[in-house]
XYZ file of C-alpha atoms in Angstrom:
483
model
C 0.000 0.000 0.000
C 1.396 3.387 -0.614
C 1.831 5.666 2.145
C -0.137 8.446 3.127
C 0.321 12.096 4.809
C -2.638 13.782 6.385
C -2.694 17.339 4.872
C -1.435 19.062 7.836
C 1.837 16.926 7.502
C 1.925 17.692 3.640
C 1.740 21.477 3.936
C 4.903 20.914 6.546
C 6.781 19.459 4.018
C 5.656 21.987 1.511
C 7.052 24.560 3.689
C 10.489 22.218 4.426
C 11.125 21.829 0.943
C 14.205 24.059 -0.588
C 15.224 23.892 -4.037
C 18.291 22.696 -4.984
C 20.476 25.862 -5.693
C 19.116 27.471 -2.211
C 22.589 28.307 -0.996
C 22.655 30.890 -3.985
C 19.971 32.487 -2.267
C 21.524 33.064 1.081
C 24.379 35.751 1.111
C 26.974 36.228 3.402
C 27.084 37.056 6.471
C 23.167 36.769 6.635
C 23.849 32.995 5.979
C 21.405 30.682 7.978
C 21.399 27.164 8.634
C 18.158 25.134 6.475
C 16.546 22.427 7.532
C 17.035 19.148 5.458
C 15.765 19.457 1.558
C 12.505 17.241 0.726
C 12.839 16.674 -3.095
C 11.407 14.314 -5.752
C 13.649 11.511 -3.582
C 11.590 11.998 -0.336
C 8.332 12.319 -2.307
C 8.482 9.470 -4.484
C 7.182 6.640 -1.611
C 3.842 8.804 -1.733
C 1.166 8.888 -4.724
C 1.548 12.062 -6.806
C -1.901 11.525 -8.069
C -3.651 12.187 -4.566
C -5.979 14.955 -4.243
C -3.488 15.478 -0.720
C -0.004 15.802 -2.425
C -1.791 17.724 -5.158
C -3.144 20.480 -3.262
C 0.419 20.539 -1.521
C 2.131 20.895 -5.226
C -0.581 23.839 -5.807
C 0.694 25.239 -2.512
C 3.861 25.437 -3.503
C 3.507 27.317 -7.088
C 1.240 30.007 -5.723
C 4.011 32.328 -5.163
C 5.958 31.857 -8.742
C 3.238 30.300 -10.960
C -0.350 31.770 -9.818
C -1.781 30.488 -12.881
C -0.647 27.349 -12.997
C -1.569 26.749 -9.350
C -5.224 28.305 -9.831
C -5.771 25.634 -12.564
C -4.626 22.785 -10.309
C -6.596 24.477 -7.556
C -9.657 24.029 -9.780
C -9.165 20.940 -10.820
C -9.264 19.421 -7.261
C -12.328 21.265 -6.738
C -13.877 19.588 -9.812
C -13.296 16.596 -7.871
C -15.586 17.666 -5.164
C -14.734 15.784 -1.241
C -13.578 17.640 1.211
C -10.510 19.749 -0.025
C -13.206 21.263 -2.760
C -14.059 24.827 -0.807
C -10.828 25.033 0.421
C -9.170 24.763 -3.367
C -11.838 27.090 -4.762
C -10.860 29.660 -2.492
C -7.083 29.257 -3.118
C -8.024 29.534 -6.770
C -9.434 32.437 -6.167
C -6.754 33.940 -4.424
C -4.343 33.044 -6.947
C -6.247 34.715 -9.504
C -6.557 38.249 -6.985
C -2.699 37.493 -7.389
C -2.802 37.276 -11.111
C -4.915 40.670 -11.285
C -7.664 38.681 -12.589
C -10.897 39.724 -10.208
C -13.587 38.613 -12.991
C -12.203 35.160 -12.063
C -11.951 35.586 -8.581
C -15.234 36.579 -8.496
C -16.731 33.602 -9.932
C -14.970 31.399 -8.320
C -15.508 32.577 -4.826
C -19.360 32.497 -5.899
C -19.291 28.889 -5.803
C -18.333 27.876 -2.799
C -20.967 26.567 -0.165
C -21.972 28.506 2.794
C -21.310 25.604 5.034
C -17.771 26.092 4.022
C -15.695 27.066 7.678
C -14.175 30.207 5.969
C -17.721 31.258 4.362
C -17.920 34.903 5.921
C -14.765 35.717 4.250
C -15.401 34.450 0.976
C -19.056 36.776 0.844
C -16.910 39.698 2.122
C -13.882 38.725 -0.147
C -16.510 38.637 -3.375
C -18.213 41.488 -2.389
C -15.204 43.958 -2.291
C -14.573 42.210 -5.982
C -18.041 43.450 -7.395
C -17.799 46.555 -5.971
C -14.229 47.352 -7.440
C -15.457 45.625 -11.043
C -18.931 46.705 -11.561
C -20.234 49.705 -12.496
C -21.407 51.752 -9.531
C -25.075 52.050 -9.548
C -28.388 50.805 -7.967
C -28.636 46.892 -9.628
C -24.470 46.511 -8.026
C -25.396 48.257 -4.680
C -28.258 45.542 -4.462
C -26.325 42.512 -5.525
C -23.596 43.247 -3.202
C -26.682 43.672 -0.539
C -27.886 39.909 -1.894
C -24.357 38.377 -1.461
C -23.909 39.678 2.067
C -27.488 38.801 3.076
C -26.530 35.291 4.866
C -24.448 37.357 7.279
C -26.849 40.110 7.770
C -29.529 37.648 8.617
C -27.007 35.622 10.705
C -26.591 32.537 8.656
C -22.865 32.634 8.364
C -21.320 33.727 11.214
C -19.083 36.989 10.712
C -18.152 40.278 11.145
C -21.267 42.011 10.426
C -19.715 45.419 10.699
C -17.501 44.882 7.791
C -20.021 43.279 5.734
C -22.124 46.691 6.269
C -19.396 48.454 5.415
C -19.214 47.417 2.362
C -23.039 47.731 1.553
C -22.683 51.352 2.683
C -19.620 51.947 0.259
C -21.637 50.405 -2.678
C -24.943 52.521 -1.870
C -22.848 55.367 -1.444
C -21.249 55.225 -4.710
C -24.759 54.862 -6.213
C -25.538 58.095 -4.949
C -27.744 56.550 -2.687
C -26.492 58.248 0.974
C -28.995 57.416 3.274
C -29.157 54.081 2.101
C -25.530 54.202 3.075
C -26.029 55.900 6.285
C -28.178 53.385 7.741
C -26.072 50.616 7.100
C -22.998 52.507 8.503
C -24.667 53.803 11.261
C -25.718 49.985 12.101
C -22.098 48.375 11.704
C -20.982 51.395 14.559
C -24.272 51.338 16.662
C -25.242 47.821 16.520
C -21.295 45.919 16.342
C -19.476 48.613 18.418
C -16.774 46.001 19.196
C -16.014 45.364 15.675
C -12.898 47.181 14.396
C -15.133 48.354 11.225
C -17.277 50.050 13.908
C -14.717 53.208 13.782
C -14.714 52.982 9.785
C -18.664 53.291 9.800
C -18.653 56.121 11.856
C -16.211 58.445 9.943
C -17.934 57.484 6.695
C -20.965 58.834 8.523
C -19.885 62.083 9.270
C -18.428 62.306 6.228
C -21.830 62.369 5.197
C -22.955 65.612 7.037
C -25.801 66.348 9.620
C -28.807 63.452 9.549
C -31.016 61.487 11.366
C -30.504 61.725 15.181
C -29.740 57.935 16.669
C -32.556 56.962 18.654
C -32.169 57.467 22.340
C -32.428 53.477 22.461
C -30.090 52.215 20.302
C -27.596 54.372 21.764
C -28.413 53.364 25.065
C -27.675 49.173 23.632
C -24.436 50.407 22.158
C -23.396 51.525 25.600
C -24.483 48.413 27.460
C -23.163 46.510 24.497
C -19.585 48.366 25.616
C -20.309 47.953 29.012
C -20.574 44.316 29.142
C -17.112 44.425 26.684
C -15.611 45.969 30.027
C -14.678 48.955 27.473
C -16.157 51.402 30.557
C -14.615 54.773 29.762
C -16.305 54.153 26.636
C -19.777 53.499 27.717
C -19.647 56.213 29.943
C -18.795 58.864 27.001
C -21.806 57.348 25.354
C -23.892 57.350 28.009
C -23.409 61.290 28.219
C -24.084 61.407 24.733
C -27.494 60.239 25.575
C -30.139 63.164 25.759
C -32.601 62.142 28.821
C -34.414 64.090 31.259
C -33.704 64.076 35.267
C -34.723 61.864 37.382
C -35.038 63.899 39.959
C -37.524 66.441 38.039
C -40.389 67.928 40.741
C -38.573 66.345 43.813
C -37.150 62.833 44.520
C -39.310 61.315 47.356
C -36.417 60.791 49.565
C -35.506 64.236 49.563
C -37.218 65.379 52.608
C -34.617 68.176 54.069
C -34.653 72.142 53.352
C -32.190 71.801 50.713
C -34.561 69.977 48.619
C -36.046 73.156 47.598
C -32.042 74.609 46.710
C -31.754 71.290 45.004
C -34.658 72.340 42.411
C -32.915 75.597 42.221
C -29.975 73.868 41.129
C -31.540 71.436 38.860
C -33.270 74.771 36.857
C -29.258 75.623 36.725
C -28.853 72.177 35.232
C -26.951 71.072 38.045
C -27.437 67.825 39.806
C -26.747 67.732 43.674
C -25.961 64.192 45.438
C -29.113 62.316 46.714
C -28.858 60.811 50.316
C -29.075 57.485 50.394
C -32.856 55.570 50.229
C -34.406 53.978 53.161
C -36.219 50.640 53.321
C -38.979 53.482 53.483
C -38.274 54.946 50.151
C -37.872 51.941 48.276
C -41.234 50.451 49.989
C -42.766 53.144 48.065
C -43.484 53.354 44.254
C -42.816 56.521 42.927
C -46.183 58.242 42.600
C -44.769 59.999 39.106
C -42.347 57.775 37.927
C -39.112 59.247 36.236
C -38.629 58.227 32.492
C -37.655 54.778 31.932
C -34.665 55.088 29.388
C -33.552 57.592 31.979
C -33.455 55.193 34.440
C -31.475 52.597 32.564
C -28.951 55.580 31.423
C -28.674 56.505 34.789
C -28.391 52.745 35.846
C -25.978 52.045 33.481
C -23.693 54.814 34.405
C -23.500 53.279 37.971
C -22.568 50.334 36.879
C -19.580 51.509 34.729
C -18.421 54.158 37.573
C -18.661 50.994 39.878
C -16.710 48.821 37.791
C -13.791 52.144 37.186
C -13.764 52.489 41.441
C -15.484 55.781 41.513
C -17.447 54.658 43.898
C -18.837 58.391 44.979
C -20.164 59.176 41.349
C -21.745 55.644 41.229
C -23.624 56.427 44.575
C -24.475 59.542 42.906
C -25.960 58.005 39.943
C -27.819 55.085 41.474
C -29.553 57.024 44.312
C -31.898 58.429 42.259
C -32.708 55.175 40.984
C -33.495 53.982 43.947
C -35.735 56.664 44.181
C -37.547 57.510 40.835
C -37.946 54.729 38.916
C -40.497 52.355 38.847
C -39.373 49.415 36.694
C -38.886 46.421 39.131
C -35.732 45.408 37.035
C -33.886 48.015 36.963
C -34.919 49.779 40.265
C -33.518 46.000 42.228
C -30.509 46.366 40.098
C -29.274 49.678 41.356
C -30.701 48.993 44.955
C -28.393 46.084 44.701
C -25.306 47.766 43.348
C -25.780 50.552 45.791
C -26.063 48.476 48.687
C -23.185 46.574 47.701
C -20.917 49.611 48.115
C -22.761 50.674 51.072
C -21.398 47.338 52.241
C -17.816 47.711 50.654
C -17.495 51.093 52.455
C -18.685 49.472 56.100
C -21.638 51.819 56.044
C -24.501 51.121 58.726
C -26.669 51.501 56.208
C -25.343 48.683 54.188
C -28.148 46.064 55.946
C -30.898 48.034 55.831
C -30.953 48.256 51.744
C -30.468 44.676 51.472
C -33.280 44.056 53.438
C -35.254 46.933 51.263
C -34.097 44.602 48.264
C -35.400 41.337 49.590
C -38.444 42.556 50.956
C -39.477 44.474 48.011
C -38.361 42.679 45.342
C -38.443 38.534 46.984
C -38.886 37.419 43.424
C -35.699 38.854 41.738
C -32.952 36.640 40.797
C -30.803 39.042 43.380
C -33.354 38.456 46.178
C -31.248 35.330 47.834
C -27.627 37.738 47.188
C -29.696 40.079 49.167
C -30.629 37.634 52.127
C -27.351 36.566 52.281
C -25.557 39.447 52.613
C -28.021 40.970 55.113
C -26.857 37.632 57.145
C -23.168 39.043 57.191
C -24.305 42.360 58.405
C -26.057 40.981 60.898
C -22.920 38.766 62.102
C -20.889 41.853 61.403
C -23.117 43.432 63.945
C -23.028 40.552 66.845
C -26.594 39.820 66.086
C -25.601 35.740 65.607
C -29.258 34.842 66.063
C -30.328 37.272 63.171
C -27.681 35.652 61.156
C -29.002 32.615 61.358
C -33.152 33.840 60.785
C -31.472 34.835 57.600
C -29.595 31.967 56.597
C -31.883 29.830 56.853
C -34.860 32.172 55.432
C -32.423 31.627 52.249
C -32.102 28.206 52.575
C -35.946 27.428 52.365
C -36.948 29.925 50.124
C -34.200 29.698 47.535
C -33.546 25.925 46.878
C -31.785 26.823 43.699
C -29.548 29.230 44.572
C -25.883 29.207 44.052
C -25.564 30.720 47.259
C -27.468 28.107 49.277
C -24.824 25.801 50.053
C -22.781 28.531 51.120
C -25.621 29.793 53.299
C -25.619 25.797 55.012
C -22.030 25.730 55.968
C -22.261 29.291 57.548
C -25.093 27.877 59.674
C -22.569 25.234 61.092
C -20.167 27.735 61.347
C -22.318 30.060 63.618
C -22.827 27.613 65.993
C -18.949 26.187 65.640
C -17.788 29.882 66.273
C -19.726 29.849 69.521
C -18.138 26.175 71.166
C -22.095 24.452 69.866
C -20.559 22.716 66.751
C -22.801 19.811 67.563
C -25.850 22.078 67.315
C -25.156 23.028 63.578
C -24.010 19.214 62.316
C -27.590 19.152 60.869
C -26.846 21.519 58.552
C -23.381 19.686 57.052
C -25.419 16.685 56.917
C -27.854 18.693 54.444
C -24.484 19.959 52.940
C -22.793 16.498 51.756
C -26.156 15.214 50.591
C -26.394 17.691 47.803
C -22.749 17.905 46.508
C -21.630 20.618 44.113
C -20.399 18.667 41.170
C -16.689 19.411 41.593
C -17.352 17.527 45.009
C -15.828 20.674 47.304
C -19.108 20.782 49.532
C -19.188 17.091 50.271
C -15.424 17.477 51.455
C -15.831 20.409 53.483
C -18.512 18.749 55.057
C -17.251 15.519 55.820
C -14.221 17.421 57.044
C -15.832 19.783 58.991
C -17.935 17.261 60.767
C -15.605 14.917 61.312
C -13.615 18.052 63.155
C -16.822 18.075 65.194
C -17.523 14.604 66.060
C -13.953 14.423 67.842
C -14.976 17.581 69.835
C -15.400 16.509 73.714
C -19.139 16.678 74.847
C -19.801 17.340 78.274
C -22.131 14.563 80.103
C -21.671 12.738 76.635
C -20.692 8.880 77.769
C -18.271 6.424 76.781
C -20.333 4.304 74.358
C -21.535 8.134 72.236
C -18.054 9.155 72.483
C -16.741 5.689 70.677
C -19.507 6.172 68.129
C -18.782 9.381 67.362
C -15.088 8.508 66.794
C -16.351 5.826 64.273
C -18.433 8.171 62.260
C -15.406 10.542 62.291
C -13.264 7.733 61.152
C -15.923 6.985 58.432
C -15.221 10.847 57.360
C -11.562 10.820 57.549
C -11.057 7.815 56.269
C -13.569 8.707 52.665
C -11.150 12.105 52.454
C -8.084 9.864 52.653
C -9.416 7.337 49.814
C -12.002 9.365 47.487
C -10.095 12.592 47.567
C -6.697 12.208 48.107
């Protein structure tokens, strides 16, 4: 049987191979030491005919002889299996090479869209009939129909780009806002691509249009936000026009200076709220501040947060807290602010938790909100608090990632205080629902292991042996299972 290479192992030799006069190409004193030569010698055990050493031989006259490999190229593709896209493409790279885009064109328009290099090959053939057709409406929409399986997601890509080049097509048909919209969706919609930057100068370029809606401005920043690109989203976010929140009054804002702070706010300035009570956030807002508002506002907390300006994100949230009405994104900044309530030690810290669990008991922050209220209260020396809580979270929130968390504290309440034996009923409930990396179970075999061998007093002889053989048990399943 002849031998065979798999492709990958082909292409290496491709690159190995030297010709025979290569030491004519090296000059001294830049001389540098080549790897062994693969000739006709080392290739003659494998078949010459195979679609695999073929496609290497194509390879390898690219550089020199772009016709000659394009017609190889297309002759494997003729061939169809599983080298077929891949050759087409080469083909039609060797005839870019050649100057021949007509070709290129063609060729590129036959390869599948299940092909794993697709969303280059619709960008690759658009750019080609673009440059070689003549600019009008009938090319702007067939480079529209080539790029339509990325625009409607079936071929995964870099949709900026591919509007990009719709935009450039419609522009040169004279058709601008045609071209503005898809520019202005590669930079508002794909503000992570690196065509995003492209869009936007071509849109300016353009002159005054359209405002952005409010909305789509407000998903580009989140879109940046999430991207961790903060500065970013918080230059949008300013970009944003909304209204105060804190227009006629925020309802927390019981003191004197709430009438200087309306003074201020006619000045366009925008005094520091206090922060809400469990009170306040009881309370709907009887006239609700504007939604997007509220999720510009929200938004900025959350980037200020995430750049350490802690301050400005208190400032930003309060109001919130205060003004807005939807449940989603009033518990969001509620939680965020209470979180740096809690980073900064403030007393206040536990009392917004419990405004978020009370208020909110069905939001997917409601058990992060019980459980930190539970370290507040040990914080405070209030161990019997701590526990209400605990296990308030561990009834109510079976499915929470914090729950097993929540169980081991409970033990560790009552271990803290010399009563370990007290809170073995909660490691029991902690090994019999392992996390699937297995670090619960060992913590709390460990951990109650630690407390069988504890010294009861009154306990007797025969309890005290048992206990030591359930400890054993313990111990001995660490030593084995988990080594």
């Amino acid at each position: 049987m002849i031998p065979r290479l798999p492709i990958l192992a082909l292409a290496a030799l491709c690159l190995a191979w030297v010709p025979a006069d290569a030491d004519a190409l090296v000059s001294e004193p830049d001389a540098v030491e080549l790897g062994p030569a693969i000739g006709p010698a080392e290739l003659a055990p494998y078949d010459a005919s195979a679609p695999q050493m073929r496609f290497v031989k194509a390879i390898a006259l690219r550089d020199d002889r772009p016709k000659a490999a394009r017609a190889l190229f297309e002759k494997i593709a003729l061939e169809g299996g599983p080298l077929s896209d891949r050759a087409l493409q080469l083909a039609a790279l060797c005839a870019l090479d050649d100057g021949d885009g007509a070709t290129a064109e063609r060729l590129l328009g036959q390869i599948s869209l299940r092909y794993v290099d697709a969303d280059q090959v619709l960008l690759e053939r658009a750019r080609q009939v673009l440059q070689l057709r003549v600019s009008g409406p009938h090319t702007a929409g067939r480079i529209e129909e080539i790029l339509q399986p990325i625009f409607e997601g079936k071929v995964r890509a870099d949709v900026a780009s591919a509007h990009l080049i719709a935009g450039d097509a419609q522009r040169a048909a004279g058709a601008r806002e045609k071209a503005r919209a898809h520019w202005r969706a590669a930079w508002v919609q794909h503000p992570l691509s690196p065509a995003a930057a492209s869009a936007r100068d071509r849109d300016r370029q353009l002159g005054p249009g359209k405002p952005v809606e409010p909305a789509l401005l407000l998903r580009r920043a989140e879109m940046l936000l999430e991207a961790h690109r903060n500065r970013e989203a918080l230059e949008q976010l300013g970009r944003i026009p909304v209204q105060s929140l804190c227009m006629g009054g925020c309802p927390g804002d019981r003191t004197p200076g709430g009438f200087l702070k309306s003074a201020l706010e006619a000045l366009g300035a925008f005094p520091a709220q206090h922060e809400p009570t469990p009170e306040d956030v009881a309370k709907s807002p009887p006239l609700p501040a504007d939604a997007l508002a509220c999720r510009v506002k929200l938004d900025e907390g959350r980037a200020l947060r995430k750049e350490h300006e802690y301050a400005k994100a208190r400032t930003a949230l309060a109001p919130v807290v205060l003004r807005c009405a939807e449940p989603e994104v009033r518990s969001k900044a509620l939680y965020l602010l209470a979180q740096l309530e809690t980073m900064a030690g403030k007393p206040t810290a536990g009392a917004l938790w419990e405004a978020l669990s009370r208020k909110y008991p069905e939001s997917s922050l409601a058990d992060d909100a019980v459980y930190n209220q539970s370290i507040a209260a040990r914080r405070a020396g209030d161990a019997e608090r701590e526990r209400a809580l605990l296990r308030d979270l561990v009834d109510r929130f079976v499915d929470s990632d914090l729950r097993a968390e929540a169980l081991f504290r409970l033990f560790w309440s009552y271990w803290s205080e010399g009563k370990s034996r007290e809170g073995l009923v909660w490691l029991d409930q902690l090994a019999a629902h392992p996390d699937a990396d297995g670090y619960d179970e060992e913590r709390a075999r460990y951990w109650r292991a630690r407390s069988l061998l504890e010294a009861q007093a009154g306990q007797s002889e025969l309890a005290r042996a048992a206990a030591r053989e359930a400890a054993r048990a313990d111990l001995t399943w660490l030593v084995l299972e988990r080594p």
